[in-house]
Amino acid sequence: MSGKVVLHYFDGRGKMESIRWLLAAAGVEFDEVLLTKREQYEKMLKDGDLVFQQVPLVEIDGMKLVQTKAILNYIAGKYNLYGKDVSERAMIDVYSEGLRDLMEMMMILPFTPPEKKEAQLKTIQDRATGRYLPAYEKALAGSQFLVGGKMSCADVHLIEATLMLQEKFPAIISSFPNVKAFQGRMKAVPAISKFLQPGSKRKPQPDDVYVKTVMSVLNMQLPVQ
Ligand SMILES: N[C@@H](CCC(=O)N[C@@H](CS)C(=O)NCC(=O)O)C(=O)O
């Protein structure tokens, strides 16, 4: 196993995108093995690399880690993006989980049957404006970052989520001035600014090719309900 971090996932956002974001924010270079064929996934299963027969899989520090949260927590802990004590860590988890709930709703959108997409988009917009953005707006009042006055993984998830929301609802953060200012500050962080440049390993919005690839690699028969 080489010393470099290696990500094994599809050529798309999905559950790996927050991991890409966090590594990028921590200034960690990584390689990617992109799953395009069922045989690649079957080989990983056969080699015993996928503890729960699921990706994401990340090779890091001699380990082959699965489970998105475990991977994110390891990276956050290692690169000082996980608070200074257990209390800060708890709050970072609270804010991170909220963002994961929100991003999960967006993640399944491309797998949602066409006739249900509009309703799902409406739910996302309502939840974002009525539940999630107000919470982050409040948390950022008088503070540069969500927890402890210092950048944490929760902040990295927040910029990822707000940018993702704006792709669908361009004006969505305009009535949340603290979140808007936060996004501006985060975009100016050199490692994040680099990740936002074209040609970085940040993935574009999911398209039909991505959906078809995921479904064929995982032998998924039906769209996610
Ligand atoms: N709790 C796991 C869930 C991972 C997961 O659902 N991965 C999907 C691809 S995004 C998968 O591998 N599905 C295949 C299966 O469940 O059989 C995590 O967060 O990493």
PDB file of C-alpha atoms and ligand atoms in Angstrom:
ATOM      1  CA  MET A   1       0.000   0.000   0.000  1.00  0.00           C
ATOM      2  CA  SER A   2       1.523   3.316  -1.039  1.00  0.00           C
ATOM      3  CA  GLY A   3       1.705   6.287   1.317  1.00  0.00           C
ATOM      4  CA  LYS A   4      -0.745   8.264  -0.743  1.00  0.00           C
ATOM      5  CA  VAL A   5      -4.418   8.429   0.143  1.00  0.00           C
ATOM      6  CA  VAL A   6      -6.463   6.495  -2.412  1.00  0.00           C
ATOM      7  CA  LEU A   7     -10.222   6.827  -2.809  1.00  0.00           C
ATOM      8  CA  HIS A   8     -12.251   4.009  -4.342  1.00  0.00           C
ATOM      9  CA  TYR A   9     -15.638   5.165  -5.586  1.00  0.00           C
ATOM     10  CA  PHE A  10     -17.613   6.178  -8.648  1.00  0.00           C
ATOM     11  CA  ASP A  11     -16.691   9.124 -10.833  1.00  0.00           C
ATOM     12  CA  GLY A  12     -19.282  11.257  -9.103  1.00  0.00           C
ATOM     13  CA  ARG A  13     -20.171  12.903  -5.822  1.00  0.00           C
ATOM     14  CA  GLY A  14     -22.314  10.487  -3.828  1.00  0.00           C
ATOM     15  CA  LYS A  15     -21.035   9.607  -0.389  1.00  0.00           C
ATOM     16  CA  MET A  16     -17.409  10.257  -1.351  1.00  0.00           C
ATOM     17  CA  GLU A  17     -17.763  13.940  -2.133  1.00  0.00           C
ATOM     18  CA  SER A  18     -17.616  15.124   1.485  1.00  0.00           C
ATOM     19  CA  ILE A  19     -14.459  13.042   1.903  1.00  0.00           C
ATOM     20  CA  ARG A  20     -12.919  14.716  -1.159  1.00  0.00           C
ATOM     21  CA  TRP A  21     -13.882  18.106   0.289  1.00  0.00           C
ATOM     22  CA  LEU A  22     -12.398  17.360   3.685  1.00  0.00           C
ATOM     23  CA  LEU A  23      -9.118  16.060   2.281  1.00  0.00           C
ATOM     24  CA  ALA A  24      -8.889  19.078   0.001  1.00  0.00           C
ATOM     25  CA  ALA A  25      -9.568  21.476   2.894  1.00  0.00           C
ATOM     26  CA  ALA A  26      -6.861  19.720   4.903  1.00  0.00           C
ATOM     27  CA  GLY A  27      -4.474  20.145   1.972  1.00  0.00           C
ATOM     28  CA  VAL A  28      -4.097  16.386   1.475  1.00  0.00           C
ATOM     29  CA  GLU A  29      -3.371  15.101  -2.040  1.00  0.00           C
ATOM     30  CA  PHE A  30      -5.197  11.945  -3.042  1.00  0.00           C
ATOM     31  CA  ASP A  31      -5.538   9.523  -5.907  1.00  0.00           C
ATOM     32  CA  GLU A  32      -8.767   7.978  -7.088  1.00  0.00           C
ATOM     33  CA  VAL A  33      -9.679   4.561  -8.399  1.00  0.00           C
ATOM     34  CA  LEU A  34     -12.935   5.154 -10.245  1.00  0.00           C
ATOM     35  CA  LEU A  35     -15.432   2.322 -10.369  1.00  0.00           C
ATOM     36  CA  THR A  36     -16.917   1.960 -13.815  1.00  0.00           C
ATOM     37  CA  LYS A  37     -17.401  -1.808 -14.096  1.00  0.00           C
ATOM     38  CA  ARG A  38     -19.170  -4.402 -11.978  1.00  0.00           C
ATOM     39  CA  GLU A  39     -15.986  -6.549 -12.109  1.00  0.00           C
ATOM     40  CA  GLN A  40     -13.994  -3.920 -10.180  1.00  0.00           C
ATOM     41  CA  TYR A  41     -16.556  -3.998  -7.384  1.00  0.00           C
ATOM     42  CA  GLU A  42     -16.673  -7.802  -7.414  1.00  0.00           C
ATOM     43  CA  LYS A  43     -12.895  -7.908  -7.112  1.00  0.00           C
ATOM     44  CA  MET A  44     -13.022  -5.631  -4.070  1.00  0.00           C
ATOM     45  CA  LEU A  45     -15.642  -7.925  -2.551  1.00  0.00           C
ATOM     46  CA  LYS A  46     -13.544 -10.992  -3.346  1.00  0.00           C
ATOM     47  CA  ASP A  47     -10.410  -9.403  -1.874  1.00  0.00           C
ATOM     48  CA  GLY A  48     -12.342  -8.806   1.360  1.00  0.00           C
ATOM     49  CA  ASP A  49     -11.775  -5.044   1.246  1.00  0.00           C
ATOM     50  CA  LEU A  50     -15.405  -4.053   1.724  1.00  0.00           C
ATOM     51  CA  VAL A  51     -16.368  -4.916   5.298  1.00  0.00           C
ATOM     52  CA  PHE A  52     -20.065  -4.320   4.604  1.00  0.00           C
ATOM     53  CA  GLN A  53     -19.938  -4.892   0.822  1.00  0.00           C
ATOM     54  CA  GLN A  54     -20.195  -1.148   0.357  1.00  0.00           C
ATOM     55  CA  VAL A  55     -18.153   1.754  -0.918  1.00  0.00           C
ATOM     56  CA  PRO A  56     -16.749   4.397  -0.211  1.00  0.00           C
ATOM     57  CA  LEU A  57     -13.413   2.743   0.522  1.00  0.00           C
ATOM     58  CA  VAL A  58     -10.402   4.878   1.408  1.00  0.00           C
ATOM     59  CA  GLU A  59      -6.814   3.693   1.706  1.00  0.00           C
ATOM     60  CA  ILE A  60      -5.115   5.867   4.288  1.00  0.00           C
ATOM     61  CA  ASP A  61      -2.174   5.335   6.656  1.00  0.00           C
ATOM     62  CA  GLY A  62      -1.973   1.621   5.901  1.00  0.00           C
ATOM     63  CA  MET A  63      -5.701   1.068   6.496  1.00  0.00           C
ATOM     64  CA  LYS A  64      -8.514   0.340   4.117  1.00  0.00           C
ATOM     65  CA  LEU A  65     -11.399   2.208   5.694  1.00  0.00           C
ATOM     66  CA  VAL A  66     -15.086   1.958   4.870  1.00  0.00           C
ATOM     67  CA  GLN A  67     -18.103   3.792   6.342  1.00  0.00           C
ATOM     68  CA  THR A  68     -18.233   7.424   5.332  1.00  0.00           C
ATOM     69  CA  LYS A  69     -18.535   8.844   8.841  1.00  0.00           C
ATOM     70  CA  ALA A  70     -15.647   6.759  10.149  1.00  0.00           C
ATOM     71  CA  ILE A  71     -13.507   7.994   7.280  1.00  0.00           C
ATOM     72  CA  LEU A  72     -14.519  11.619   7.781  1.00  0.00           C
ATOM     73  CA  ASN A  73     -13.919  11.420  11.525  1.00  0.00           C
ATOM     74  CA  TYR A  74     -10.472   9.925  10.998  1.00  0.00           C
ATOM     75  CA  ILE A  75      -9.488  12.664   8.560  1.00  0.00           C
ATOM     76  CA  ALA A  76     -10.972  15.375  10.786  1.00  0.00           C
ATOM     77  CA  GLY A  77      -9.161  13.997  13.833  1.00  0.00           C
ATOM     78  CA  LYS A  78      -5.860  13.601  12.050  1.00  0.00           C
ATOM     79  CA  TYR A  79      -5.861  17.050  10.450  1.00  0.00           C
ATOM     80  CA  ASN A  80      -7.040  19.028  13.453  1.00  0.00           C
ATOM     81  CA  LEU A  81     -10.523  19.693  12.113  1.00  0.00           C
ATOM     82  CA  TYR A  82     -12.376  18.030  14.991  1.00  0.00           C
ATOM     83  CA  GLY A  83     -12.326  20.482  17.893  1.00  0.00           C
ATOM     84  CA  LYS A  84     -10.089  20.783  20.917  1.00  0.00           C
ATOM     85  CA  ASP A  85     -12.064  18.597  23.330  1.00  0.00           C
ATOM     86  CA  VAL A  86     -15.014  16.194  23.549  1.00  0.00           C
ATOM     87  CA  SER A  87     -17.550  19.005  24.051  1.00  0.00           C
ATOM     88  CA  GLU A  88     -16.465  20.769  20.879  1.00  0.00           C
ATOM     89  CA  ARG A  89     -16.419  17.444  19.114  1.00  0.00           C
ATOM     90  CA  ALA A  90     -20.021  16.795  20.157  1.00  0.00           C
ATOM     91  CA  MET A  91     -21.155  20.118  18.699  1.00  0.00           C
ATOM     92  CA  ILE A  92     -19.138  19.538  15.544  1.00  0.00           C
ATOM     93  CA  ASP A  93     -20.947  16.193  15.213  1.00  0.00           C
ATOM     94  CA  VAL A  94     -24.328  17.871  15.761  1.00  0.00           C
ATOM     95  CA  TYR A  95     -23.706  20.398  12.979  1.00  0.00           C
ATOM     96  CA  SER A  96     -22.099  17.799  10.703  1.00  0.00           C
ATOM     97  CA  GLU A  97     -25.031  15.401  11.096  1.00  0.00           C
ATOM     98  CA  GLY A  98     -27.528  18.104  10.179  1.00  0.00           C
ATOM     99  CA  LEU A  99     -25.586  18.793   7.003  1.00  0.00           C
ATOM    100  CA  ARG A 100     -25.329  15.105   6.211  1.00  0.00           C
ATOM    101  CA  ASP A 101     -29.109  14.771   6.551  1.00  0.00           C
ATOM    102  CA  LEU A 102     -29.554  17.674   4.165  1.00  0.00           C
ATOM    103  CA  MET A 103     -26.958  16.444   1.673  1.00  0.00           C
ATOM    104  CA  GLU A 104     -28.392  12.892   1.760  1.00  0.00           C
ATOM    105  CA  MET A 105     -31.677  14.318   0.494  1.00  0.00           C
ATOM    106  CA  MET A 106     -29.840  15.911  -2.418  1.00  0.00           C
ATOM    107  CA  MET A 107     -27.727  12.824  -3.029  1.00  0.00           C
ATOM    108  CA  ILE A 108     -30.718  10.617  -3.779  1.00  0.00           C
ATOM    109  CA  LEU A 109     -32.280  13.157  -6.135  1.00  0.00           C
ATOM    110  CA  PRO A 110     -30.704  11.733  -9.320  1.00  0.00           C
ATOM    111  CA  PHE A 111     -31.982   8.260  -8.338  1.00  0.00           C
ATOM    112  CA  THR A 112     -35.505   9.518  -7.677  1.00  0.00           C
ATOM    113  CA  PRO A 113     -38.150   8.575 -10.288  1.00  0.00           C
ATOM    114  CA  PRO A 114     -38.850  11.550 -12.601  1.00  0.00           C
ATOM    115  CA  GLU A 115     -42.439  11.934 -11.423  1.00  0.00           C
ATOM    116  CA  LYS A 116     -41.278  12.317  -7.813  1.00  0.00           C
ATOM    117  CA  LYS A 117     -38.368  14.691  -8.476  1.00  0.00           C
ATOM    118  CA  GLU A 118     -40.271  17.937  -8.238  1.00  0.00           C
ATOM    119  CA  ALA A 119     -41.801  17.021  -4.879  1.00  0.00           C
ATOM    120  CA  GLN A 120     -38.381  15.964  -3.595  1.00  0.00           C
ATOM    121  CA  LEU A 121     -36.860  19.268  -4.716  1.00  0.00           C
ATOM    122  CA  LYS A 122     -39.612  21.154  -2.938  1.00  0.00           C
ATOM    123  CA  THR A 123     -38.988  19.163   0.249  1.00  0.00           C
ATOM    124  CA  ILE A 124     -35.270  19.959   0.033  1.00  0.00           C
ATOM    125  CA  GLN A 125     -35.952  23.660  -0.442  1.00  0.00           C
ATOM    126  CA  ASP A 126     -38.445  23.742   2.432  1.00  0.00           C
ATOM    127  CA  ARG A 127     -36.163  21.839   4.778  1.00  0.00           C
ATOM    128  CA  ALA A 128     -33.160  23.946   3.820  1.00  0.00           C
ATOM    129  CA  THR A 129     -34.895  27.274   4.380  1.00  0.00           C
ATOM    130  CA  GLY A 130     -37.117  26.237   7.283  1.00  0.00           C
ATOM    131  CA  ARG A 131     -34.861  23.925   9.254  1.00  0.00           C
ATOM    132  CA  TYR A 132     -31.188  23.812   8.313  1.00  0.00           C
ATOM    133  CA  LEU A 133     -30.102  27.272   7.113  1.00  0.00           C
ATOM    134  CA  PRO A 134     -31.734  29.038  10.108  1.00  0.00           C
ATOM    135  CA  ALA A 135     -29.760  26.779  12.460  1.00  0.00           C
ATOM    136  CA  TYR A 136     -26.439  27.584  10.742  1.00  0.00           C
ATOM    137  CA  GLU A 137     -27.350  31.271  10.518  1.00  0.00           C
ATOM    138  CA  LYS A 138     -27.811  31.289  14.297  1.00  0.00           C
ATOM    139  CA  ALA A 139     -24.648  29.299  14.968  1.00  0.00           C
ATOM    140  CA  LEU A 140     -22.613  31.735  12.891  1.00  0.00           C
ATOM    141  CA  ALA A 141     -23.953  34.879  14.592  1.00  0.00           C
ATOM    142  CA  GLY A 142     -20.881  36.679  15.892  1.00  0.00           C
ATOM    143  CA  SER A 143     -18.615  33.788  15.000  1.00  0.00           C
ATOM    144  CA  GLN A 144     -16.370  33.048  12.036  1.00  0.00           C
ATOM    145  CA  PHE A 145     -16.828  29.292  12.320  1.00  0.00           C
ATOM    146  CA  LEU A 146     -19.500  26.940  13.645  1.00  0.00           C
ATOM    147  CA  VAL A 147     -17.661  25.665  16.716  1.00  0.00           C
ATOM    148  CA  GLY A 148     -14.849  27.011  18.903  1.00  0.00           C
ATOM    149  CA  GLY A 149     -13.859  29.911  16.633  1.00  0.00           C
ATOM    150  CA  LYS A 150     -11.766  27.584  14.506  1.00  0.00           C
ATOM    151  CA  MET A 151     -12.358  25.724  11.242  1.00  0.00           C
ATOM    152  CA  SER A 152     -13.692  22.199  11.688  1.00  0.00           C
ATOM    153  CA  CYS A 153     -15.060  19.492   9.447  1.00  0.00           C
ATOM    154  CA  ALA A 154     -18.567  20.907  10.103  1.00  0.00           C
ATOM    155  CA  ASP A 155     -17.528  24.142   8.379  1.00  0.00           C
ATOM    156  CA  VAL A 156     -16.217  22.197   5.419  1.00  0.00           C
ATOM    157  CA  HIS A 157     -19.522  20.307   5.179  1.00  0.00           C
ATOM    158  CA  LEU A 158     -21.394  23.613   5.407  1.00  0.00           C
ATOM    159  CA  ILE A 159     -19.657  25.202   2.459  1.00  0.00           C
ATOM    160  CA  GLU A 160     -20.106  21.987   0.459  1.00  0.00           C
ATOM    161  CA  ALA A 161     -23.825  21.871   1.296  1.00  0.00           C
ATOM    162  CA  THR A 162     -24.497  25.553   0.603  1.00  0.00           C
ATOM    163  CA  LEU A 163     -22.811  25.381  -2.795  1.00  0.00           C
ATOM    164  CA  MET A 164     -24.797  22.242  -3.582  1.00  0.00           C
ATOM    165  CA  LEU A 165     -28.039  23.981  -2.587  1.00  0.00           C
ATOM    166  CA  GLN A 166     -27.233  26.996  -4.752  1.00  0.00           C
ATOM    167  CA  GLU A 167     -26.874  24.768  -7.796  1.00  0.00           C
ATOM    168  CA  LYS A 168     -30.573  23.969  -7.442  1.00  0.00           C
ATOM    169  CA  PHE A 169     -31.800  27.195  -5.818  1.00  0.00           C
ATOM    170  CA  PRO A 170     -29.390  30.018  -6.738  1.00  0.00           C
ATOM    171  CA  ALA A 171     -30.868  32.610  -4.338  1.00  0.00           C
ATOM    172  CA  ILE A 172     -31.310  30.282  -1.386  1.00  0.00           C
ATOM    173  CA  ILE A 173     -28.709  31.764   0.975  1.00  0.00           C
ATOM    174  CA  SER A 174     -29.492  35.404   0.178  1.00  0.00           C
ATOM    175  CA  SER A 175     -31.760  35.736   3.227  1.00  0.00           C
ATOM    176  CA  PHE A 176     -29.118  34.180   5.499  1.00  0.00           C
ATOM    177  CA  PRO A 177     -26.419  36.888   5.762  1.00  0.00           C
ATOM    178  CA  ASN A 178     -24.196  35.056   8.242  1.00  0.00           C
ATOM    179  CA  VAL A 179     -24.170  31.928   6.085  1.00  0.00           C
ATOM    180  CA  LYS A 180     -23.490  34.044   2.996  1.00  0.00           C
ATOM    181  CA  ALA A 181     -20.558  35.833   4.651  1.00  0.00           C
ATOM    182  CA  PHE A 182     -19.270  32.497   5.944  1.00  0.00           C
ATOM    183  CA  GLN A 183     -19.383  31.040   2.442  1.00  0.00           C
ATOM    184  CA  GLY A 184     -17.375  34.012   1.146  1.00  0.00           C
ATOM    185  CA  ARG A 185     -14.723  33.536   3.855  1.00  0.00           C
ATOM    186  CA  MET A 186     -14.488  29.810   3.278  1.00  0.00           C
ATOM    187  CA  LYS A 187     -14.127  30.270  -0.488  1.00  0.00           C
ATOM    188  CA  ALA A 188     -11.113  32.466   0.202  1.00  0.00           C
ATOM    189  CA  VAL A 189      -9.280  29.803   2.229  1.00  0.00           C
ATOM    190  CA  PRO A 190      -6.405  28.856  -0.131  1.00  0.00           C
ATOM    191  CA  ALA A 191      -6.961  25.064  -0.011  1.00  0.00           C
ATOM    192  CA  ILE A 192     -10.688  25.536  -0.615  1.00  0.00           C
ATOM    193  CA  SER A 193     -10.167  28.122  -3.329  1.00  0.00           C
ATOM    194  CA  LYS A 194      -7.891  25.604  -5.078  1.00  0.00           C
ATOM    195  CA  PHE A 195     -10.530  22.855  -4.797  1.00  0.00           C
ATOM    196  CA  LEU A 196     -13.088  25.191  -6.368  1.00  0.00           C
ATOM    197  CA  GLN A 197     -10.936  25.778  -9.447  1.00  0.00           C
ATOM    198  CA  PRO A 198     -11.744  23.872 -12.641  1.00  0.00           C
ATOM    199  CA  GLY A 199      -9.596  20.771 -12.986  1.00  0.00           C
ATOM    200  CA  SER A 200      -9.662  19.900  -9.268  1.00  0.00           C
ATOM    201  CA  LYS A 201     -10.988  16.555  -8.030  1.00  0.00           C
ATOM    202  CA  ARG A 202     -14.307  18.091  -7.071  1.00  0.00           C
ATOM    203  CA  LYS A 203     -17.052  16.285  -8.948  1.00  0.00           C
ATOM    204  CA  PRO A 204     -19.752  17.946 -11.040  1.00  0.00           C
ATOM    205  CA  GLN A 205     -23.476  17.558 -10.473  1.00  0.00           C
ATOM    206  CA  PRO A 206     -24.596  13.986 -11.130  1.00  0.00           C
ATOM    207  CA  ASP A 207     -25.689  13.200 -14.675  1.00  0.00           C
ATOM    208  CA  ASP A 208     -27.291  10.185 -16.368  1.00  0.00           C
ATOM    209  CA  VAL A 209     -23.934   8.521 -16.992  1.00  0.00           C
ATOM    210  CA  TYR A 210     -23.151   8.620 -13.268  1.00  0.00           C
ATOM    211  CA  VAL A 211     -26.578   7.225 -12.361  1.00  0.00           C
ATOM    212  CA  LYS A 212     -26.309   4.409 -14.903  1.00  0.00           C
ATOM    213  CA  THR A 213     -22.784   3.540 -13.773  1.00  0.00           C
ATOM    214  CA  VAL A 214     -23.763   3.341 -10.101  1.00  0.00           C
ATOM    215  CA  MET A 215     -26.792   1.216 -10.934  1.00  0.00           C
ATOM    216  CA  SER A 216     -24.856  -1.195 -13.102  1.00  0.00           C
ATOM    217  CA  VAL A 217     -21.839  -1.531 -10.769  1.00  0.00           C
ATOM    218  CA  LEU A 218     -24.108  -2.163  -7.773  1.00  0.00           C
ATOM    219  CA  ASN A 219     -26.636  -4.233  -9.724  1.00  0.00           C
ATOM    220  CA  MET A 220     -29.382  -1.859  -8.671  1.00  0.00           C
ATOM    221  CA  GLN A 221     -32.629  -2.732 -10.387  1.00  0.00           C
ATOM    222  CA  LEU A 222     -35.016  -0.051  -9.260  1.00  0.00           C
ATOM    223  CA  PRO A 223     -34.674   3.662  -8.622  1.00  0.00           C
ATOM    224  CA  VAL A 224     -34.366   4.619  -4.955  1.00  0.00           C
ATOM    225  CA  GLN A 225     -37.839   5.443  -3.535  1.00  0.00           C
TER     226      GLN A 225
HETATM  227  N1  LIG B   1     -23.184   3.578   5.832  1.00  0.00           N
HETATM  228  C1  LIG B   1     -22.412   3.436   4.648  1.00  0.00           C
HETATM  229  C2  LIG B   1     -23.323   3.263   3.459  1.00  0.00           C
HETATM  230  C3  LIG B   1     -22.528   3.081   2.186  1.00  0.00           C
HETATM  231  C4  LIG B   1     -23.399   2.812   0.976  1.00  0.00           C
HETATM  232  O1  LIG B   1     -24.644   2.749   1.063  1.00  0.00           O
HETATM  233  N2  LIG B   1     -22.732   2.667  -0.161  1.00  0.00           N
HETATM  234  C5  LIG B   1     -23.396   2.344  -1.398  1.00  0.00           C
HETATM  235  C6  LIG B   1     -22.828   3.147  -2.538  1.00  0.00           C
HETATM  236  S1  LIG B   1     -22.972   4.892  -2.222  1.00  0.00           S
HETATM  237  C7  LIG B   1     -23.111   0.876  -1.669  1.00  0.00           C
HETATM  238  O2  LIG B   1     -21.977   0.465  -1.699  1.00  0.00           O
HETATM  239  N3  LIG B   1     -24.167   0.086  -1.864  1.00  0.00           N
HETATM  240  C8  LIG B   1     -24.048  -1.296  -2.149  1.00  0.00           C
HETATM  241  C9  LIG B   1     -24.807  -2.152  -1.178  1.00  0.00           C
HETATM  242  O3  LIG B   1     -25.299  -1.614  -0.165  1.00  0.00           O
HETATM  243  O4  LIG B   1     -24.897  -3.335  -1.427  1.00  0.00           O
HETATM  244  C10 LIG B   1     -21.515   4.661   4.462  1.00  0.00           C
HETATM  245  O5  LIG B   1     -21.941   5.754   4.847  1.00  0.00           O
HETATM  246  O6  LIG B   1     -20.406   4.529   3.949  1.00  0.00           O
END
